Amino acid sequence: MVHDNYLITHECIRKEVEYVLSEDMQFKGIKPVYFSSSQDVRNSEVILDIIREQKCDNDILLLCDRSCPKVSIPDEYSGSVNVHKVEHMYDLFTENLVLQEYEGTGSFIIVSGWLENWQDNIKSVAQYDNNSVFSFSESYSSILILDTGVHSDLIVRAKELSEFTGIPFKIHDVGMEYFNLIFENLVLRWNIEKKQSQLKICNRKAASYAMSIDFIKTIADITDESVAIDSICKLFSTMFAPKNIVYYSFNEDGMELKYCKLPGTEQENTIKLKNSDSNYIVFDTEDGFAIKIMATADVLGIIEIHGVAFPEYLDEYLSAGYDLAKGSGLAISNIRRYHELFRSREEQVKLAEMLRTTNRILRHDIANDLQIIIGALDIFEENGDEKFLSMVKQASQKSVALIRNLKEIEEVSAGDKQFELLNVKSLVDGVISKHTAEFNVRGDCVIMADKAMSSVLDNIVSNAIIHGNATKVDIGIVSQNGTCEISIADNGTGIPDEVKSRAFDEGYKYGKTGHTGFGLYIARKTIERYGGTVQVEDNKPTGAKFVIELNAARMDNYVAN
């Protein structure tokens, strides 16, 4: 059965069409629409208006005679229009040999339905022949009426026409069998053509989907979005051979140009498309397009294809590009989800580590200090020896330092990356102003960090002076090759080799000065949060040397912004 399709044809065969549609179940889905002789169908706009009036996107079969012009599908119409022309409408009802015999004798041939509105129809014939009705007696010897058997008042109307034209009429019984065969053949061929067209589309879609699946497989293991975008753009470049490809990436930080074959690109089309409900736009030049890269309702990016090699195939390019964009959206979405899960896992690990450290400090270190305080106070109450008050004071100060360490550990574990441009020389000057040792500071550089950097420098300097008994500290600051190296060398007692490998471990203590064991651990965690490294080595001739390496801030970008 043919479903939800329209047949547009002349009203002179209305009853014949409706008879066939009602008698044959395979045609039940066809909806007929008719035009009259008063409508000048030689004007294509008349046909287009009839199509627009249907207000649908179904496929249409236009069945008409030689007067019907070539019809192009309206831009707003998404269905197909198949035009089938015959020389005369009466050719649909009997064989050519019969018609040629009567045409040879000068007969004016009509179908029986033509008589339904013969007054209007004869006017259109006269206009078409650019003559008057009174020329009929000179042009035709008789009127031949092809009787299909579905018009009850045929004789009456035939006599009226004969009297008006002064030409005798003849009736030739053709019945409905020939028309039924012609109509069935016509509709079936139309349906086959549609199926073939749909099959071609399906094959193209299948090829496009297969290509998309293969492409997704090739980038499935990529975890770097920039690498994936580069692969996407190269594939589009290979397929469409454009002059230029532009890719804009969208995330919570805004829009970023990620890929461009040629310098200089306009953002107007991109912003217009992003804010619209459409998934793509075709450029006014009709040699390129832009497509959204999406995952569900989120716009992850937009790819622009400029100057395709063969603009006449732009529709096919757009269809294939749209399918590839779907696969690309899935790939980009998976990469972003991977990093979200990775960051979430990192945060969970940091939180677990912080809780473990906090629990250890509270249950072990601070609890021990409280036991010392309680015990010392009990002994002081018994014998009044003030050395136990000194023990209370020392244990209290250690607990305060531990609590301060807890706050710093929490800040480090929180991962807050609200960094700012900091001048290392200024940080160092602020730290050494609190100490009485001899300092020698050389060089300078700028880094992206936060206030915790001062604590890192102060902890290392304090360890050198308090725990290493250093009297002199040399601080070198060197900026080169995009890095900032900070070296802090002292002339103290140094750090044994067996201690160096554990100096930055959580809670590790050495020496007799009673430090908490968390200072260098916090320093390492802070430096790692900045994306840097810290290590300790021997200083020559004596002492220890701490080397911090960080990324130097890009001042050119800062100034430009």
Tab-separated table of N, CA and C in Angstrom, residues 221-295:
chain	number	residue	atom	x	y	z
A	221	ASP	N	40.544	5.585	22.262
A	221	ASP	CA	41.554	5.501	23.317
A	221	ASP	C	42.245	6.834	23.578
A	222	ILE	N	41.865	7.877	22.845
A	222	ILE	CA	42.477	9.192	23.044
A	222	ILE	C	41.887	9.840	24.292
A	223	THR	N	42.737	10.333	25.170
A	223	THR	CA	42.272	11.002	26.389
A	223	THR	C	42.600	12.491	26.390
A	224	ASP	N	43.285	12.948	25.339
A	224	ASP	CA	43.618	14.367	25.205
A	224	ASP	C	42.654	14.997	24.203
A	225	GLU	N	41.858	15.958	24.658
A	225	GLU	CA	40.845	16.552	23.785
A	225	GLU	C	41.475	17.247	22.585
A	226	SER	N	42.607	17.896	22.763
A	226	SER	CA	43.262	18.589	21.650
A	226	SER	C	43.684	17.608	20.557
A	227	VAL	N	44.164	16.443	20.961
A	227	VAL	CA	44.554	15.417	19.989
A	227	VAL	C	43.325	14.907	19.244
A	228	ALA	N	42.215	14.714	19.971
A	228	ALA	CA	40.974	14.255	19.338
A	228	ALA	C	40.461	15.290	18.343
A	229	ILE	N	40.501	16.560	18.719
A	229	ILE	CA	40.046	17.635	17.829
A	229	ILE	C	40.905	17.672	16.568
A	230	ASP	N	42.200	17.500	16.732
A	230	ASP	CA	43.096	17.469	15.575
A	230	ASP	C	42.722	16.322	14.635
A	231	SER	N	42.391	15.159	15.190
A	231	SER	CA	41.981	14.009	14.369
A	231	SER	C	40.666	14.288	13.656
A	232	ILE	N	39.731	14.923	14.355
A	232	ILE	CA	38.432	15.262	13.759
A	232	ILE	C	38.625	16.196	12.570
A	233	CYS	N	39.406	17.231	12.763
A	233	CYS	CA	39.615	18.221	11.699
A	233	CYS	C	40.343	17.611	10.503
A	234	LYS	N	41.286	16.734	10.759
A	234	LYS	CA	42.004	16.088	9.659
A	234	LYS	C	41.072	15.183	8.858
A	235	LEU	N	40.142	14.513	9.528
A	235	LEU	CA	39.182	13.671	8.816
A	235	LEU	C	38.270	14.518	7.937
A	236	PHE	N	37.746	15.613	8.477
A	236	PHE	CA	36.906	16.514	7.687
A	236	PHE	C	37.688	17.074	6.506
A	237	SER	N	38.961	17.374	6.731
A	237	SER	CA	39.805	17.903	5.660
A	237	SER	C	39.993	16.869	4.558
A	238	THR	N	40.199	15.615	4.934
A	238	THR	CA	40.371	14.544	3.952
A	238	THR	C	39.104	14.318	3.146
A	239	MET	N	37.952	14.386	3.804
A	239	MET	CA	36.683	14.087	3.141
A	239	MET	C	36.237	15.182	2.186
A	240	PHE	N	36.368	16.441	2.605
A	240	PHE	CA	35.764	17.537	1.853
A	240	PHE	C	36.775	18.433	1.142
A	241	ALA	N	38.068	18.221	1.389
A	241	ALA	CA	39.136	19.017	0.762
A	241	ALA	C	38.817	20.508	0.780
A	242	PRO	N	38.490	21.072	1.940
A	242	PRO	CA	38.153	22.501	1.996
A	242	PRO	C	39.399	23.376	2.007
A	243	LYS	N	39.187	24.668	1.760
A	243	LYS	CA	40.298	25.616	1.834
A	243	LYS	C	40.683	25.880	3.284
A	244	ASN	N	39.715	25.801	4.164
A	244	ASN	CA	39.977	26.140	5.560
A	244	ASN	C	39.046	25.362	6.475
A	245	ILE	N	39.561	24.958	7.626
A	245	ILE	CA	38.762	24.321	8.676
A	245	ILE	C	39.018	25.064	9.983
A	246	VAL	N	37.945	25.372	10.676
A	246	VAL	CA	38.045	26.062	11.959
A	246	VAL	C	37.278	25.253	12.995
A	247	TYR	N	37.873	25.080	14.175
A	247	TYR	CA	37.187	24.361	15.259
A	247	TYR	C	37.203	25.223	16.515
A	248	TYR	N	36.014	25.490	17.034
A	248	TYR	CA	35.873	26.204	18.300
A	248	TYR	C	35.416	25.222	19.369
A	249	SER	N	36.091	25.244	20.508
A	249	SER	CA	35.721	24.385	21.625
A	249	SER	C	34.986	25.211	22.670
A	250	PHE	N	33.907	24.651	23.207
A	250	PHE	CA	33.125	25.330	24.236
A	250	PHE	C	33.177	24.520	25.527
A	251	ASN	N	33.460	25.214	26.624
A	251	ASN	CA	33.400	24.602	27.945
A	251	ASN	C	32.990	25.662	28.946
A	252	GLU	N	33.075	25.326	30.215
A	252	GLU	CA	32.601	26.260	31.239
A	252	GLU	C	33.414	27.547	31.272
A	253	ASP	N	34.612	27.518	30.694
A	253	ASP	CA	35.447	28.726	30.670
A	253	ASP	C	35.153	29.628	29.473
A	254	GLY	N	34.294	29.173	28.547
A	254	GLY	CA	33.945	29.996	27.395
A	254	GLY	C	34.308	29.329	26.078
A	255	MET	N	34.594	30.152	25.053
A	255	MET	CA	34.890	29.663	23.706
A	255	MET	C	36.380	29.800	23.425
A	256	GLU	N	36.955	28.781	22.802
A	256	GLU	CA	38.384	28.782	22.505
A	256	GLU	C	38.620	28.249	21.097
A	257	LEU	N	39.414	28.972	20.316
A	257	LEU	CA	39.800	28.510	18.982
A	257	LEU	C	40.854	27.419	19.142
A	258	LYS	N	40.513	26.199	18.716
A	258	LYS	CA	41.400	25.063	18.933
A	258	LYS	C	42.120	24.611	17.670
A	259	TYR	N	41.546	24.901	16.500
A	259	TYR	CA	42.148	24.391	15.263
A	259	TYR	C	41.799	25.334	14.129
A	260	CYS	N	42.788	25.697	13.342
A	260	CYS	CA	42.546	26.559	12.181
A	260	CYS	C	43.664	26.333	11.179
A	261	LYS	N	43.292	25.921	9.953
A	261	LYS	CA	44.300	25.664	8.919
A	261	LYS	C	44.938	26.951	8.423
A	262	LEU	N	44.154	28.012	8.414
A	262	LEU	CA	44.654	29.294	7.929
A	262	LEU	C	44.383	30.363	8.970
A	263	PRO	N	45.254	31.375	9.084
A	263	PRO	CA	45.028	32.431	10.071
A	263	PRO	C	43.872	33.332	9.658
A	264	GLY	N	43.279	33.967	10.668
A	264	GLY	CA	42.207	34.921	10.381
A	264	GLY	C	40.879	34.235	10.192
A	265	THR	N	40.023	34.261	11.190
A	265	THR	CA	38.721	33.606	11.089
A	265	THR	C	37.662	34.463	11.759
A	266	GLU	N	36.455	34.424	11.217
A	266	GLU	CA	35.344	35.196	11.758
A	266	GLU	C	34.569	34.352	12.761
A	267	GLN	N	34.148	34.993	13.865
A	267	GLN	CA	33.408	34.276	14.890
A	267	GLN	C	31.912	34.522	14.807
A	268	GLU	N	31.481	35.401	13.919
A	268	GLU	CA	30.072	35.788	13.853
A	268	GLU	C	29.169	34.588	13.591
A	269	ASN	N	29.509	33.773	12.585
A	269	ASN	CA	28.689	32.603	12.265
A	269	ASN	C	28.661	31.607	13.411
A	270	THR	N	29.806	31.463	14.081
A	270	THR	CA	29.900	30.508	15.179
A	270	THR	C	28.988	30.897	16.329
A	271	ILE	N	29.041	32.155	16.724
A	271	ILE	CA	28.200	32.628	17.830
A	271	ILE	C	26.730	32.546	17.452
A	272	LYS	N	26.421	32.888	16.203
A	272	LYS	CA	25.034	32.822	15.725
A	272	LYS	C	24.505	31.394	15.799
A	273	LEU	N	25.308	30.436	15.365
A	273	LEU	CA	24.881	29.043	15.385
A	273	LEU	C	24.755	28.519	16.811
A	274	LYS	N	25.710	28.838	17.662
A	274	LYS	CA	25.684	28.334	19.040
A	274	LYS	C	24.418	28.760	19.765
A	275	ASN	N	23.962	29.975	19.497
A	275	ASN	CA	22.795	30.512	20.194
A	275	ASN	C	21.480	30.173	19.512
A	276	SER	N	21.532	29.397	18.429
A	276	SER	CA	20.312	29.050	17.695
A	276	SER	C	19.876	27.625	18.027
A	277	ASP	N	18.661	27.288	17.590
A	277	ASP	CA	18.138	25.933	17.787
A	277	ASP	C	18.605	24.975	16.690
A	278	SER	N	19.186	25.524	15.639
A	278	SER	CA	19.629	24.692	14.519
A	278	SER	C	20.924	23.965	14.869
A	279	ASN	N	21.132	22.825	14.236
A	279	ASN	CA	22.360	22.059	14.448
A	279	ASN	C	23.452	22.413	13.447
A	280	TYR	N	23.103	23.197	12.422
A	280	TYR	CA	24.093	23.568	11.415
A	280	TYR	C	23.612	24.808	10.665
A	281	ILE	N	24.526	25.446	9.964
A	281	ILE	CA	24.182	26.533	9.048
A	281	ILE	C	25.013	26.371	7.778
A	282	VAL	N	24.444	26.793	6.662
A	282	VAL	CA	25.167	26.838	5.391
A	282	VAL	C	25.564	28.287	5.152
A	283	PHE	N	26.814	28.525	4.809
A	283	PHE	CA	27.294	29.887	4.612
A	283	PHE	C	26.655	30.514	3.374
A	284	ASP	N	26.574	31.838	3.377
A	284	ASP	CA	25.973	32.563	2.250
A	284	ASP	C	26.700	32.292	0.941
A	285	THR	N	27.982	31.980	1.035
A	285	THR	CA	28.768	31.688	-0.174
A	285	THR	C	28.407	30.338	-0.787
A	286	GLU	N	27.650	29.524	-0.041
A	286	GLU	CA	27.201	28.199	-0.485
A	286	GLU	C	28.355	27.272	-0.863
A	287	ASP	N	29.491	27.477	-0.222
A	287	ASP	CA	30.623	26.576	-0.448
A	287	ASP	C	31.168	26.046	0.880
A	288	GLY	N	30.345	26.113	1.905
A	288	GLY	CA	30.777	25.629	3.206
A	288	GLY	C	29.652	25.666	4.218
A	289	PHE	N	29.951	25.156	5.411
A	289	PHE	CA	28.928	25.066	6.443
A	289	PHE	C	29.596	24.973	7.810
A	290	ALA	N	28.793	25.140	8.838
A	290	ALA	CA	29.249	24.971	10.216
A	290	ALA	C	28.291	24.015	10.913
A	291	ILE	N	28.836	23.098	11.712
A	291	ILE	CA	28.031	22.082	12.389
A	291	ILE	C	28.382	22.068	13.876
A	292	LYS	N	27.356	21.917	14.696
A	292	LYS	CA	27.578	21.788	16.131
A	292	LYS	C	28.128	20.398	16.462
A	293	ILE	N	29.090	20.365	17.368
A	293	ILE	CA	29.567	19.112	17.952
A	293	ILE	C	28.874	19.006	19.303
A	294	MET	N	27.946	18.054	19.418
A	294	MET	CA	27.078	18.029	20.590
A	294	MET	C	27.101	16.675	21.297
A	295	ALA	N	26.739	16.726	22.586
A	295	ALA	CA	26.456	15.528	23.373
A	295	ALA	C	25.171	15.828	24.121
